[in-house]
mmCIF file with all atom_site columns, N, CA and C and ligand atoms in Angstrom:
data_model
loop_
_atom_site.group_PDB
_atom_site.id
_atom_site.type_symbol
_atom_site.label_atom_id
_atom_site.label_alt_id
_atom_site.label_comp_id
_atom_site.label_asym_id
_atom_site.label_entity_id
_atom_site.label_seq_id
_atom_site.pdbx_PDB_ins_code
_atom_site.Cartn_x
_atom_site.Cartn_y
_atom_site.Cartn_z
_atom_site.occupancy
_atom_site.B_iso_or_equiv
_atom_site.pdbx_formal_charge
_atom_site.auth_seq_id
_atom_site.auth_comp_id
_atom_site.auth_asym_id
_atom_site.auth_atom_id
_atom_site.pdbx_PDB_model_num
ATOM   1   N  N   . MET A 1 1  ? -11.621 -4.562  -13.838 1.00 57.00 ? 16 MET A N   1
ATOM   2   C  CA  . MET A 1 1  ? -11.179 -5.294  -12.643 1.00 57.00 ? 16 MET A CA  1
ATOM   3   C  C   . MET A 1 1  ? -10.051 -4.530  -11.970 1.00 57.00 ? 16 MET A C   1
ATOM   4   N  N   . ALA A 1 2  ? -10.203 -4.269  -10.717 1.00 68.00 ? 17 ALA A N   1
ATOM   5   C  CA  . ALA A 1 2  ? -9.166  -3.552  -9.980  1.00 68.00 ? 17 ALA A CA  1
ATOM   6   C  C   . ALA A 1 2  ? -7.956  -4.471  -9.792  1.00 68.00 ? 17 ALA A C   1
ATOM   7   N  N   . SER A 1 3  ? -6.786  -3.913  -10.036 1.00 81.00 ? 18 SER A N   1
ATOM   8   C  CA  . SER A 1 3  ? -5.622  -4.754  -9.855  1.00 81.00 ? 18 SER A CA  1
ATOM   9   C  C   . SER A 1 3  ? -5.181  -4.741  -8.397  1.00 81.00 ? 18 SER A C   1
ATOM   10  N  N   . LYS A 1 4  ? -4.542  -5.792  -8.039  1.00 91.00 ? 19 LYS A N   1
ATOM   11  C  CA  . LYS A 1 4  ? -4.048  -5.961  -6.684  1.00 91.00 ? 19 LYS A CA  1
ATOM   12  C  C   . LYS A 1 4  ? -3.032  -4.880  -6.350  1.00 91.00 ? 19 LYS A C   1
ATOM   13  N  N   . ARG A 1 5  ? -3.046  -4.404  -5.125  1.00 95.00 ? 20 ARG A N   1
ATOM   14  C  CA  . ARG A 1 5  ? -2.084  -3.386  -4.720  1.00 95.00 ? 20 ARG A CA  1
ATOM   15  C  C   . ARG A 1 5  ? -1.135  -3.962  -3.676  1.00 95.00 ? 20 ARG A C   1
ATOM   16  N  N   . TYR A 1 6  ? 0.079   -3.480  -3.773  1.00 95.00 ? 21 TYR A N   1
ATOM   17  C  CA  . TYR A 1 6  ? 1.134   -3.960  -2.877  1.00 95.00 ? 21 TYR A CA  1
ATOM   18  C  C   . TYR A 1 6  ? 1.560   -2.825  -1.962  1.00 95.00 ? 21 TYR A C   1
ATOM   19  N  N   . ARG A 1 7  ? 1.831   -3.165  -0.723  1.00 96.00 ? 22 ARG A N   1
ATOM   20  C  CA  . ARG A 1 7  ? 2.243   -2.163  0.249   1.00 96.00 ? 22 ARG A CA  1
ATOM   21  C  C   . ARG A 1 7  ? 3.771   -2.161  0.328   1.00 96.00 ? 22 ARG A C   1
ATOM   22  N  N   . ILE A 1 8  ? 4.348   -1.015  -0.024  1.00 95.00 ? 23 ILE A N   1
ATOM   23  C  CA  . ILE A 1 8  ? 5.796   -0.869  0.033   1.00 95.00 ? 23 ILE A CA  1
ATOM   24  C  C   . ILE A 1 8  ? 6.129   0.042   1.204   1.00 95.00 ? 23 ILE A C   1
ATOM   25  N  N   . ALA A 1 9  ? 6.845   -0.490  2.174   1.00 97.00 ? 24 ALA A N   1
ATOM   26  C  CA  . ALA A 1 9  ? 7.171   0.282   3.370   1.00 97.00 ? 24 ALA A CA  1
ATOM   27  C  C   . ALA A 1 9  ? 8.684   0.396   3.498   1.00 97.00 ? 24 ALA A C   1
ATOM   28  N  N   . THR A 1 10 ? 9.164   1.618   3.635   1.00 96.00 ? 25 THR A N   1
ATOM   29  C  CA  . THR A 1 10 ? 10.596  1.853   3.773   1.00 96.00 ? 25 THR A CA  1
ATOM   30  C  C   . THR A 1 10 ? 10.832  2.818   4.925   1.00 96.00 ? 25 THR A C   1
ATOM   31  N  N   . SER A 1 11 ? 12.076  2.840   5.432   1.00 96.00 ? 26 SER A N   1
ATOM   32  C  CA  . SER A 1 11 ? 12.398  3.881   6.396   1.00 96.00 ? 26 SER A CA  1
ATOM   33  C  C   . SER A 1 11 ? 13.793  4.419   6.110   1.00 96.00 ? 26 SER A C   1
ATOM   34  N  N   . CYS A 1 12 ? 13.943  5.714   6.295   1.00 97.00 ? 27 CYS A N   1
ATOM   35  C  CA  . CYS A 1 12 ? 15.183  6.414   5.984   1.00 97.00 ? 27 CYS A CA  1
ATOM   36  C  C   . CYS A 1 12 ? 16.275  6.038   6.981   1.00 97.00 ? 27 CYS A C   1
ATOM   37  N  N   . PRO A 1 13 ? 17.465  5.662   6.485   1.00 96.00 ? 28 PRO A N   1
ATOM   38  C  CA  . PRO A 1 13 ? 18.553  5.297   7.390   1.00 96.00 ? 28 PRO A CA  1
ATOM   39  C  C   . PRO A 1 13 ? 19.129  6.497   8.125   1.00 96.00 ? 28 PRO A C   1
ATOM   40  N  N   . GLN A 1 14 ? 18.864  7.692   7.638   1.00 97.00 ? 29 GLN A N   1
ATOM   41  C  CA  . GLN A 1 14 ? 19.425  8.890   8.264   1.00 97.00 ? 29 GLN A CA  1
ATOM   42  C  C   . GLN A 1 14 ? 18.531  9.455   9.357   1.00 97.00 ? 29 GLN A C   1
ATOM   43  N  N   . CYS A 1 15 ? 17.258  9.644   9.055   1.00 98.00 ? 30 CYS A N   1
ATOM   44  C  CA  . CYS A 1 15 ? 16.371  10.281  10.036  1.00 98.00 ? 30 CYS A CA  1
ATOM   45  C  C   . CYS A 1 15 ? 15.296  9.340   10.558  1.00 98.00 ? 30 CYS A C   1
ATOM   46  N  N   . GLY A 1 16 ? 15.187  8.158   9.971   1.00 97.00 ? 31 GLY A N   1
ATOM   47  C  CA  . GLY A 1 16 ? 14.237  7.179   10.469  1.00 97.00 ? 31 GLY A CA  1
ATOM   48  C  C   . GLY A 1 16 ? 12.813  7.404   10.013  1.00 97.00 ? 31 GLY A C   1
ATOM   49  N  N   . CYS A 1 17 ? 12.614  8.418   9.196   1.00 96.00 ? 32 CYS A N   1
ATOM   50  C  CA  . CYS A 1 17 ? 11.284  8.728   8.702   1.00 96.00 ? 32 CYS A CA  1
ATOM   51  C  C   . CYS A 1 17 ? 10.800  7.593   7.791   1.00 96.00 ? 32 CYS A C   1
ATOM   52  N  N   . SER A 1 18 ? 9.584   7.140   8.013   1.00 95.00 ? 33 SER A N   1
ATOM   53  C  CA  . SER A 1 18 ? 9.117   6.025   7.203   1.00 95.00 ? 33 SER A CA  1
ATOM   54  C  C   . SER A 1 18 ? 8.175   6.500   6.111   1.00 95.00 ? 33 SER A C   1
ATOM   55  N  N   . ALA A 1 19 ? 8.131   5.724   5.053   1.00 94.00 ? 34 ALA A N   1
ATOM   56  C  CA  . ALA A 1 19 ? 7.257   6.025   3.923   1.00 94.00 ? 34 ALA A CA  1
ATOM   57  C  C   . ALA A 1 19 ? 6.546   4.755   3.511   1.00 94.00 ? 34 ALA A C   1
ATOM   58  N  N   . VAL A 1 20 ? 5.281   4.884   3.202   1.00 95.00 ? 35 VAL A N   1
ATOM   59  C  CA  . VAL A 1 20 ? 4.492   3.739   2.758   1.00 95.00 ? 35 VAL A CA  1
ATOM   60  C  C   . VAL A 1 20 ? 3.782   4.108   1.463   1.00 95.00 ? 35 VAL A C   1
ATOM   61  N  N   . SER A 1 21 ? 3.862   3.231   0.489   1.00 94.00 ? 36 SER A N   1
ATOM   62  C  CA  . SER A 1 21 ? 3.132   3.435   -0.754  1.00 94.00 ? 36 SER A CA  1
ATOM   63  C  C   . SER A 1 21 ? 2.308   2.205   -1.045  1.00 94.00 ? 36 SER A C   1
ATOM   64  N  N   . ASN A 1 22 ? 1.148   2.416   -1.597  1.00 96.00 ? 37 ASN A N   1
ATOM   65  C  CA  . ASN A 1 22 ? 0.336   1.302   -2.075  1.00 96.00 ? 37 ASN A CA  1
ATOM   66  C  C   . ASN A 1 22 ? 0.275   1.396   -3.582  1.00 96.00 ? 37 ASN A C   1
ATOM   67  N  N   . LEU A 1 23 ? 0.944   0.462   -4.237  1.00 94.00 ? 38 LEU A N   1
ATOM   68  C  CA  . LEU A 1 23 ? 1.075   0.517   -5.690  1.00 94.00 ? 38 LEU A CA  1
ATOM   69  C  C   . LEU A 1 23 ? 0.583   -0.767  -6.325  1.00 94.00 ? 38 LEU A C   1
ATOM   70  N  N   . SER A 1 24 ? 0.087   -0.621  -7.550  1.00 95.00 ? 39 SER A N   1
ATOM   71  C  CA  . SER A 1 24 ? -0.268  -1.813  -8.318  1.00 95.00 ? 39 SER A CA  1
ATOM   72  C  C   . SER A 1 24 ? 1.006   -2.404  -8.917  1.00 95.00 ? 39 SER A C   1
ATOM   73  N  N   . ALA A 1 25 ? 0.902   -3.622  -9.401  1.00 91.00 ? 40 ALA A N   1
ATOM   74  C  CA  . ALA A 1 25 ? 2.054   -4.271  -10.035 1.00 91.00 ? 40 ALA A CA  1
ATOM   75  C  C   . ALA A 1 25 ? 2.583   -3.430  -11.189 1.00 91.00 ? 40 ALA A C   1
ATOM   76  N  N   . GLU A 1 26 ? 1.661   -2.850  -11.975 1.00 92.00 ? 41 GLU A N   1
ATOM   77  C  CA  . GLU A 1 26 ? 2.071   -2.025  -13.114 1.00 92.00 ? 41 GLU A CA  1
ATOM   78  C  C   . GLU A 1 26 ? 2.861   -0.811  -12.640 1.00 92.00 ? 41 GLU A C   1
ATOM   79  N  N   . GLU A 1 27 ? 2.391   -0.200  -11.555 1.00 93.00 ? 42 GLU A N   1
ATOM   80  C  CA  . GLU A 1 27 ? 3.072   0.988   -11.032 1.00 93.00 ? 42 GLU A CA  1
ATOM   81  C  C   . GLU A 1 27 ? 4.444   0.643   -10.480 1.00 93.00 ? 42 GLU A C   1
ATOM   82  N  N   . ILE A 1 28 ? 4.558   -0.504  -9.848  1.00 92.00 ? 43 ILE A N   1
ATOM   83  C  CA  . ILE A 1 28 ? 5.868   -0.917  -9.322  1.00 92.00 ? 43 ILE A CA  1
ATOM   84  C  C   . ILE A 1 28 ? 6.835   -1.166  -10.470 1.00 92.00 ? 43 ILE A C   1
ATOM   85  N  N   . GLN A 1 29 ? 6.357   -1.858  -11.490 1.00 90.00 ? 44 GLN A N   1
ATOM   86  C  CA  . GLN A 1 29 ? 7.201   -2.135  -12.656 1.00 90.00 ? 44 GLN A CA  1
ATOM   87  C  C   . GLN A 1 29 ? 7.682   -0.833  -13.285 1.00 90.00 ? 44 GLN A C   1
ATOM   88  N  N   . GLU A 1 30 ? 6.754   0.108   -13.406 1.00 92.00 ? 45 GLU A N   1
ATOM   89  C  CA  . GLU A 1 30 ? 7.067   1.364   -14.059 1.00 92.00 ? 45 GLU A CA  1
ATOM   90  C  C   . GLU A 1 30 ? 8.070   2.172   -13.228 1.00 92.00 ? 45 GLU A C   1
ATOM   91  N  N   . ARG A 1 31 ? 7.858   2.185   -11.932 1.00 90.00 ? 46 ARG A N   1
ATOM   92  C  CA  . ARG A 1 31 ? 8.664   3.026   -11.058 1.00 90.00 ? 46 ARG A CA  1
ATOM   93  C  C   . ARG A 1 31 ? 10.015  2.403   -10.715 1.00 90.00 ? 46 ARG A C   1
ATOM   94  N  N   . TYR A 1 32 ? 10.001  1.115   -10.459 1.00 88.00 ? 47 TYR A N   1
ATOM   95  C  CA  . TYR A 1 32 ? 11.219  0.473   -9.957  1.00 88.00 ? 47 TYR A CA  1
ATOM   96  C  C   . TYR A 1 32 ? 11.764  -0.607  -10.884 1.00 88.00 ? 47 TYR A C   1
ATOM   97  N  N   . GLY A 1 33 ? 10.902  -1.185  -11.708 1.00 80.00 ? 48 GLY A N   1
ATOM   98  C  CA  . GLY A 1 33 ? 11.333  -2.311  -12.508 1.00 80.00 ? 48 GLY A CA  1
ATOM   99  C  C   . GLY A 1 33 ? 11.423  -3.559  -11.651 1.00 80.00 ? 48 GLY A C   1
ATOM   100 N  N   . ASP A 1 34 ? 11.862  -4.621  -12.265 1.00 75.00 ? 49 ASP A N   1
ATOM   101 C  CA  . ASP A 1 34 ? 11.947  -5.898  -11.569 1.00 75.00 ? 49 ASP A CA  1
ATOM   102 C  C   . ASP A 1 34 ? 13.353  -6.053  -10.987 1.00 75.00 ? 49 ASP A C   1
ATOM   103 N  N   . VAL A 1 35 ? 13.598  -5.310  -9.909  1.00 79.00 ? 50 VAL A N   1
ATOM   104 C  CA  . VAL A 1 35 ? 14.947  -5.261  -9.346  1.00 79.00 ? 50 VAL A CA  1
ATOM   105 C  C   . VAL A 1 35 ? 14.930  -5.696  -7.885  1.00 79.00 ? 50 VAL A C   1
ATOM   106 N  N   . PRO A 1 36 ? 16.045  -6.213  -7.403  1.00 84.00 ? 51 PRO A N   1
ATOM   107 C  CA  . PRO A 1 36 ? 16.101  -6.659  -6.008  1.00 84.00 ? 51 PRO A CA  1
ATOM   108 C  C   . PRO A 1 36 ? 16.181  -5.500  -5.010  1.00 84.00 ? 51 PRO A C   1
ATOM   109 N  N   . ASN A 1 37 ? 16.672  -4.331  -5.465  1.00 92.00 ? 52 ASN A N   1
ATOM   110 C  CA  . ASN A 1 37 ? 16.763  -3.173  -4.575  1.00 92.00 ? 52 ASN A CA  1
ATOM   111 C  C   . ASN A 1 37 ? 16.047  -1.982  -5.192  1.00 92.00 ? 52 ASN A C   1
ATOM   112 N  N   . ILE A 1 38 ? 15.293  -1.261  -4.384  1.00 92.00 ? 53 ILE A N   1
ATOM   113 C  CA  . ILE A 1 38 ? 14.603  -0.082  -4.897  1.00 92.00 ? 53 ILE A CA  1
ATOM   114 C  C   . ILE A 1 38 ? 15.275  1.178   -4.371  1.00 92.00 ? 53 ILE A C   1
ATOM   115 N  N   . GLU A 1 39 ? 15.302  2.206   -5.220  1.00 92.00 ? 54 GLU A N   1
ATOM   116 C  CA  . GLU A 1 39 ? 15.888  3.484   -4.850  1.00 92.00 ? 54 GLU A CA  1
ATOM   117 C  C   . GLU A 1 39 ? 14.789  4.380   -4.293  1.00 92.00 ? 54 GLU A C   1
ATOM   118 N  N   . MET A 1 40 ? 15.038  4.939   -3.111  1.00 92.00 ? 55 MET A N   1
ATOM   119 C  CA  . MET A 1 40 ? 14.055  5.809   -2.481  1.00 92.00 ? 55 MET A CA  1
ATOM   120 C  C   . MET A 1 40 ? 14.699  7.151   -2.174  1.00 92.00 ? 55 MET A C   1
ATOM   121 N  N   . GLU A 1 41 ? 13.871  8.182   -2.049  1.00 94.00 ? 56 GLU A N   1
ATOM   122 C  CA  . GLU A 1 41 ? 14.368  9.463   -1.575  1.00 94.00 ? 56 GLU A CA  1
ATOM   123 C  C   . GLU A 1 41 ? 13.494  9.887   -0.409  1.00 94.00 ? 56 GLU A C   1
ATOM   124 N  N   . CYS A 1 42 ? 14.144  10.167  0.718   1.00 96.00 ? 57 CYS A N   1
ATOM   125 C  CA  . CYS A 1 42 ? 13.409  10.540  1.923   1.00 96.00 ? 57 CYS A CA  1
ATOM   126 C  C   . CYS A 1 42 ? 12.715  11.883  1.715   1.00 96.00 ? 57 CYS A C   1
ATOM   127 N  N   . HIS A 1 43 ? 11.423  11.957  2.045   1.00 93.00 ? 58 HIS A N   1
ATOM   128 C  CA  . HIS A 1 43 ? 10.701  13.214  1.854   1.00 93.00 ? 58 HIS A CA  1
ATOM   129 C  C   . HIS A 1 43 ? 11.010  14.204  2.962   1.00 93.00 ? 58 HIS A C   1
ATOM   130 N  N   . ALA A 1 44 ? 11.627  13.739  4.056   1.00 96.00 ? 59 ALA A N   1
ATOM   131 C  CA  . ALA A 1 44 ? 11.935  14.634  5.176   1.00 96.00 ? 59 ALA A CA  1
ATOM   132 C  C   . ALA A 1 44 ? 13.322  15.253  5.033   1.00 96.00 ? 59 ALA A C   1
ATOM   133 N  N   . CYS A 1 45 ? 14.345  14.427  4.798   1.00 97.00 ? 60 CYS A N   1
ATOM   134 C  CA  . CYS A 1 45 ? 15.713  14.958  4.747   1.00 97.00 ? 60 CYS A CA  1
ATOM   135 C  C   . CYS A 1 45 ? 16.319  14.880  3.349   1.00 97.00 ? 60 CYS A C   1
ATOM   136 N  N   . MET A 1 46 ? 15.569  14.362  2.393   1.00 97.00 ? 61 MET A N   1
ATOM   137 C  CA  . MET A 1 46 ? 15.966  14.282  0.988   1.00 97.00 ? 61 MET A CA  1
ATOM   138 C  C   . MET A 1 46 ? 17.125  13.321  0.715   1.00 97.00 ? 61 MET A C   1
ATOM   139 N  N   . ARG A 1 47 ? 17.482  12.542  1.689   1.00 97.00 ? 62 ARG A N   1
ATOM   140 C  CA  . ARG A 1 47 ? 18.545  11.576  1.485   1.00 97.00 ? 62 ARG A CA  1
ATOM   141 C  C   . ARG A 1 47 ? 18.065  10.478  0.534   1.00 97.00 ? 62 ARG A C   1
ATOM   142 N  N   . LYS A 1 48 ? 18.929  10.107  -0.392  1.00 97.00 ? 63 LYS A N   1
ATOM   143 C  CA  . LYS A 1 48 ? 18.621  8.985   -1.272  1.00 97.00 ? 63 LYS A CA  1
ATOM   144 C  C   . LYS A 1 48 ? 19.189  7.712   -0.652  1.00 97.00 ? 63 LYS A C   1
ATOM   145 N  N   . TYR A 1 49 ? 18.416  6.656   -0.716  1.00 96.00 ? 64 TYR A N   1
ATOM   146 C  CA  . TYR A 1 49 ? 18.881  5.389   -0.171  1.00 96.00 ? 64 TYR A CA  1
ATOM   147 C  C   . TYR A 1 49 ? 18.229  4.262   -0.937  1.00 96.00 ? 64 TYR A C   1
ATOM   148 N  N   . SER A 1 50 ? 18.820  3.092   -0.833  1.00 95.00 ? 65 SER A N   1
ATOM   149 C  CA  . SER A 1 50 ? 18.199  1.941   -1.475  1.00 95.00 ? 65 SER A CA  1
ATOM   150 C  C   . SER A 1 50 ? 17.834  0.920   -0.415  1.00 95.00 ? 65 SER A C   1
ATOM   151 N  N   . THR A 1 51 ? 16.775  0.202   -0.698  1.00 94.00 ? 66 THR A N   1
ATOM   152 C  CA  . THR A 1 51 ? 16.237  -0.789  0.234   1.00 94.00 ? 66 THR A CA  1
ATOM   153 C  C   . THR A 1 51 ? 15.995  -2.081  -0.529  1.00 94.00 ? 66 THR A C   1
ATOM   154 N  N   . PRO A 1 52 ? 16.358  -3.210  0.045   1.00 95.00 ? 67 PRO A N   1
ATOM   155 C  CA  . PRO A 1 52 ? 16.039  -4.476  -0.614  1.00 95.00 ? 67 PRO A CA  1
ATOM   156 C  C   . PRO A 1 52 ? 14.524  -4.628  -0.761  1.00 95.00 ? 67 PRO A C   1
ATOM   157 N  N   . MET A 1 53 ? 14.097  -5.007  -1.949  1.00 93.00 ? 68 MET A N   1
ATOM   158 C  CA  . MET A 1 53 ? 12.666  -5.182  -2.183  1.00 93.00 ? 68 MET A CA  1
ATOM   159 C  C   . MET A 1 53 ? 12.058  -6.193  -1.208  1.00 93.00 ? 68 MET A C   1
ATOM   160 N  N   . LYS A 1 54 ? 12.846  -7.181  -0.821  1.00 94.00 ? 69 LYS A N   1
ATOM   161 C  CA  . LYS A 1 54 ? 12.286  -8.187  0.089   1.00 94.00 ? 69 LYS A CA  1
ATOM   162 C  C   . LYS A 1 54 ? 11.952  -7.601  1.465   1.00 94.00 ? 69 LYS A C   1
ATOM   163 N  N   . ASP A 1 55 ? 12.623  -6.489  1.840   1.00 95.00 ? 70 ASP A N   1
ATOM   164 C  CA  . ASP A 1 55 ? 12.280  -5.809  3.092   1.00 95.00 ? 70 ASP A CA  1
ATOM   165 C  C   . ASP A 1 55 ? 11.139  -4.822  2.897   1.00 95.00 ? 70 ASP A C   1
ATOM   166 N  N   . ALA A 1 56 ? 11.177  -4.119  1.759   1.00 96.00 ? 71 ALA A N   1
ATOM   167 C  CA  . ALA A 1 56 ? 10.172  -3.082  1.519   1.00 96.00 ? 71 ALA A CA  1
ATOM   168 C  C   . ALA A 1 56 ? 8.808   -3.689  1.218   1.00 96.00 ? 71 ALA A C   1
ATOM   169 N  N   . CYS A 1 57 ? 8.818   -4.764  0.447   1.00 95.00 ? 72 CYS A N   1
ATOM   170 C  CA  . CYS A 1 57 ? 7.553   -5.395  0.058   1.00 95.00 ? 72 CYS A CA  1
ATOM   171 C  C   . CYS A 1 57 ? 7.766   -6.882  -0.198  1.00 95.00 ? 72 CYS A C   1
ATOM   172 N  N   . PRO A 1 58 ? 7.762   -7.677  0.867   1.00 95.00 ? 73 PRO A N   1
ATOM   173 C  CA  . PRO A 1 58 ? 8.011   -9.118  0.728   1.00 95.00 ? 73 PRO A CA  1
ATOM   174 C  C   . PRO A 1 58 ? 7.053   -9.789  -0.246  1.00 95.00 ? 73 PRO A C   1
ATOM   175 N  N   . GLU A 1 59 ? 5.835   -9.286  -0.304  1.00 94.00 ? 74 GLU A N   1
ATOM   176 C  CA  . GLU A 1 59 ? 4.831   -9.891  -1.182  1.00 94.00 ? 74 GLU A CA  1
ATOM   177 C  C   . GLU A 1 59 ? 5.228   -9.733  -2.656  1.00 94.00 ? 74 GLU A C   1
ATOM   178 N  N   . TRP A 1 60 ? 5.665   -8.522  -3.012  1.00 92.00 ? 75 TRP A N   1
ATOM   179 C  CA  . TRP A 1 60 ? 6.086   -8.286  -4.397  1.00 92.00 ? 75 TRP A CA  1
ATOM   180 C  C   . TRP A 1 60 ? 7.340   -9.090  -4.714  1.00 92.00 ? 75 TRP A C   1
ATOM   181 N  N   . ASP A 1 61 ? 8.285   -9.110  -3.781  1.00 90.00 ? 76 ASP A N   1
ATOM   182 C  CA  . ASP A 1 61 ? 9.523   -9.867  -3.984  1.00 90.00 ? 76 ASP A CA  1
ATOM   183 C  C   . ASP A 1 61 ? 9.217   -11.342 -4.241  1.00 90.00 ? 76 ASP A C   1
ATOM   184 N  N   . ALA A 1 62 ? 8.271   -11.881 -3.479  1.00 91.00 ? 77 ALA A N   1
ATOM   185 C  CA  . ALA A 1 62 ? 7.895   -13.283 -3.655  1.00 91.00 ? 77 ALA A CA  1
ATOM   186 C  C   . ALA A 1 62 ? 7.286   -13.517 -5.033  1.00 91.00 ? 77 ALA A C   1
ATOM   187 N  N   . GLU A 1 63 ? 6.471   -12.557 -5.487  1.00 88.00 ? 78 GLU A N   1
ATOM   188 C  CA  . GLU A 1 63 ? 5.850   -12.723 -6.807  1.00 88.00 ? 78 GLU A CA  1
ATOM   189 C  C   . GLU A 1 63 ? 6.885   -12.627 -7.927  1.00 88.00 ? 78 GLU A C   1
ATOM   190 N  N   . CYS A 1 64 ? 7.873   -11.754 -7.740  1.00 85.00 ? 79 CYS A N   1
ATOM   191 C  CA  . CYS A 1 64 ? 8.950   -11.648 -8.728  1.00 85.00 ? 79 CYS A CA  1
ATOM   192 C  C   . CYS A 1 64 ? 9.707   -12.961 -8.822  1.00 85.00 ? 79 CYS A C   1
ATOM   193 N  N   . ARG A 1 65 ? 9.959   -13.546 -7.670  1.00 86.00 ? 80 ARG A N   1
ATOM   194 C  CA  . ARG A 1 65 ? 10.686  -14.829 -7.674  1.00 86.00 ? 80 ARG A CA  1
ATOM   195 C  C   . ARG A 1 65 ? 9.873   -15.924 -8.337  1.00 86.00 ? 80 ARG A C   1
ATOM   196 N  N   . LEU A 1 66 ? 8.571   -15.906 -8.099  1.00 90.00 ? 81 LEU A N   1
ATOM   197 C  CA  . LEU A 1 66 ? 7.704   -16.898 -8.749  1.00 90.00 ? 81 LEU A CA  1
ATOM   198 C  C   . LEU A 1 66 ? 7.749   -16.744 -10.255 1.00 90.00 ? 81 LEU A C   1
ATOM   199 N  N   . ARG A 1 67 ? 7.683   -15.460 -10.708 1.00 85.00 ? 82 ARG A N   1
ATOM   200 C  CA  . ARG A 1 67 ? 7.715   -15.213 -12.155 1.00 85.00 ? 82 ARG A CA  1
ATOM   201 C  C   . ARG A 1 67 ? 9.030   -15.661 -12.764 1.00 85.00 ? 82 ARG A C   1
ATOM   202 N  N   . ARG A 1 68 ? 10.121  -15.458 -12.025 1.00 84.00 ? 83 ARG A N   1
ATOM   203 C  CA  . ARG A 1 68 ? 11.423  -15.853 -12.557 1.00 84.00 ? 83 ARG A CA  1
ATOM   204 C  C   . ARG A 1 68 ? 11.634  -17.364 -12.431 1.00 84.00 ? 83 ARG A C   1
ATOM   205 N  N   . GLY A 1 69 ? 10.836  -17.983 -11.581 1.00 86.00 ? 84 GLY A N   1
ATOM   206 C  CA  . GLY A 1 69 ? 10.905  -19.420 -11.446 1.00 86.00 ? 84 GLY A CA  1
ATOM   207 C  C   . GLY A 1 69 ? 12.087  -19.910 -10.634 1.00 86.00 ? 84 GLY A C   1
ATOM   208 N  N   . ASP A 1 70 ? 12.629  -19.023 -9.770  1.00 70.00 ? 85 ASP A N   1
ATOM   209 C  CA  . ASP A 1 70 ? 13.766  -19.469 -8.970  1.00 70.00 ? 85 ASP A CA  1
ATOM   210 C  C   . ASP A 1 70 ? 13.405  -19.559 -7.494  1.00 70.00 ? 85 ASP A C   1
ATOM   211 N  N   . GLY A 1 71 ? 12.190  -19.900 -7.217  1.00 57.00 ? 86 GLY A N   1
ATOM   212 C  CA  . GLY A 1 71 ? 11.921  -20.132 -5.827  1.00 57.00 ? 86 GLY A CA  1
ATOM   213 C  C   . GLY A 1 71 ? 10.527  -19.692 -5.444  1.00 57.00 ? 86 GLY A C   1
HETATM 214 ZN ZN1 . ZN  B 2 .  ? 15.327  11.074  6.077   1.00 57.72 ? 17 ZN  B ZN1 1
#
């Protein structure tokens, strides 16, 4: 069974370059863990920045909250 994929969209605060990833829940857990902010590195200017998960992927953020049972 194919697992559901989540669209994570971010944009660099320095150059505005956007990045989109489609990851499964397992891949998100592995890469970012169950955290409110994700660490990204811009592929254009190499700047590291963090983005609130609720902005990058509201769907995943909502599922995390459901799992934690706080909303
Ligand atoms: Zn950049």
